Amino acid sequence: NITIYGKTGTGKTAAAKFAREQLIEAARDKPVTLSVEYVRCTDFNTEYQVLTYLCQKLGREVPNRGWTKGEIVNAFRDVLKRNVFGRNRILIVILDEVDILLEKDGDGLLYTLTRTDNIAILSISNYLNFKQFIKPRVASSLMDKEIVFPPYDAEQLADILNERSELAFYENTLEDSVIPLCSAMAAKEEGDARYALDLLESAGDIAIDKGSEKVLGQYVREAKDVIEYNKVKDVIVTLPTQQQRVLAAILRLTQEGEEITSGKLFEAYKEISKGDAVTYRRIFDFVNELEMLGIISTNTVSKGRAKGRTNIISLQIDTDLLEENLYSVL
């Protein structure tokens, strides 16, 4: 079993899929039937969903809901026990973003897979601490080799973009500064190759929209603004209503020039919620989640012995951009 760690855009999924093709090719001349199944845990985030998907991929029709856990586990193991044309079956399961499944559903899937013969697990996660969701007995059965994918540097990103640009653009349509700019910007974003490719693609789209025969360096800078705008918009419109209200309260206090303490935030939030407010304690959960998304930051400061310590909350994104997107969904 193998676990791959690394930040977004460091090639974890691409490497796993490349390895899958190599493994399938290597097994063609071996006396086994090898299946390598890729599971995106954002789409299948419970043990039942994953086992149902694997059964169906291996040729066993099972219902998407309605069976007990024991029934779906038995069906899955029964499929693996069957020989295919007299050859043993080996299954490799790639669990991409496994931390999402573990956080939602616990380690039941890993328990089942590690206790089923002829299975290897390749887990992929953005987070080094995802194993906090795995019980010791399951972790000891997993016995995985851990591989860390470091972020790409600017030179590596440039190599990736040069290769892709030859496929995407006509010759001599990129200004010399375009790829170095995309690479440098993406290197600052923790070496995210996906971000570098998005920049290049968006810059190309801007060139088309402007009727330009070349992609210019200035279009990369414009592309950065477009991507940041869309990213914030996507985050805001998908937030639960109560979190949107908390964010609206922070925006209002920021625009009024207020120092945003937890108490002031709660009062502003209650005004916006108009009787449909959650508890003061729940507000802290929302604030922590918004901070994890990079929308706000918090700083604990001392107000002296009499008043103790308090959290000061600050916006980390442009207020105009936030207002435009926030009030379109409230």
PDB file of C-alpha atoms in Angstrom, residues 201-212 219:
ATOM      1  CA  GLU A 201      -5.340  28.994 -20.887  1.00  0.00           C
ATOM      2  CA  SER A 202      -7.063  32.108 -19.553  1.00  0.00           C
ATOM      3  CA  ALA A 203      -4.421  34.368 -21.131  1.00  0.00           C
ATOM      4  CA  GLY A 204      -5.103  32.625 -24.439  1.00  0.00           C
ATOM      5  CA  ASP A 205      -8.838  33.204 -24.033  1.00  0.00           C
ATOM      6  CA  ILE A 206      -8.217  36.898 -23.349  1.00  0.00           C
ATOM      7  CA  ALA A 207      -6.103  37.151 -26.525  1.00  0.00           C
ATOM      8  CA  ILE A 208      -8.960  35.607 -28.528  1.00  0.00           C
ATOM      9  CA  ASP A 209     -11.509  37.969 -26.968  1.00  0.00           C
ATOM     10  CA  LYS A 210      -9.319  40.957 -27.855  1.00  0.00           C
ATOM     11  CA  GLY A 211      -8.743  39.722 -31.400  1.00  0.00           C
ATOM     12  CA  SER A 212      -4.988  39.612 -30.788  1.00  0.00           C
ATOM     13  CA  TYR A 219      -2.829  39.092 -20.680  1.00  0.00           C
TER      14      TYR A 219
END
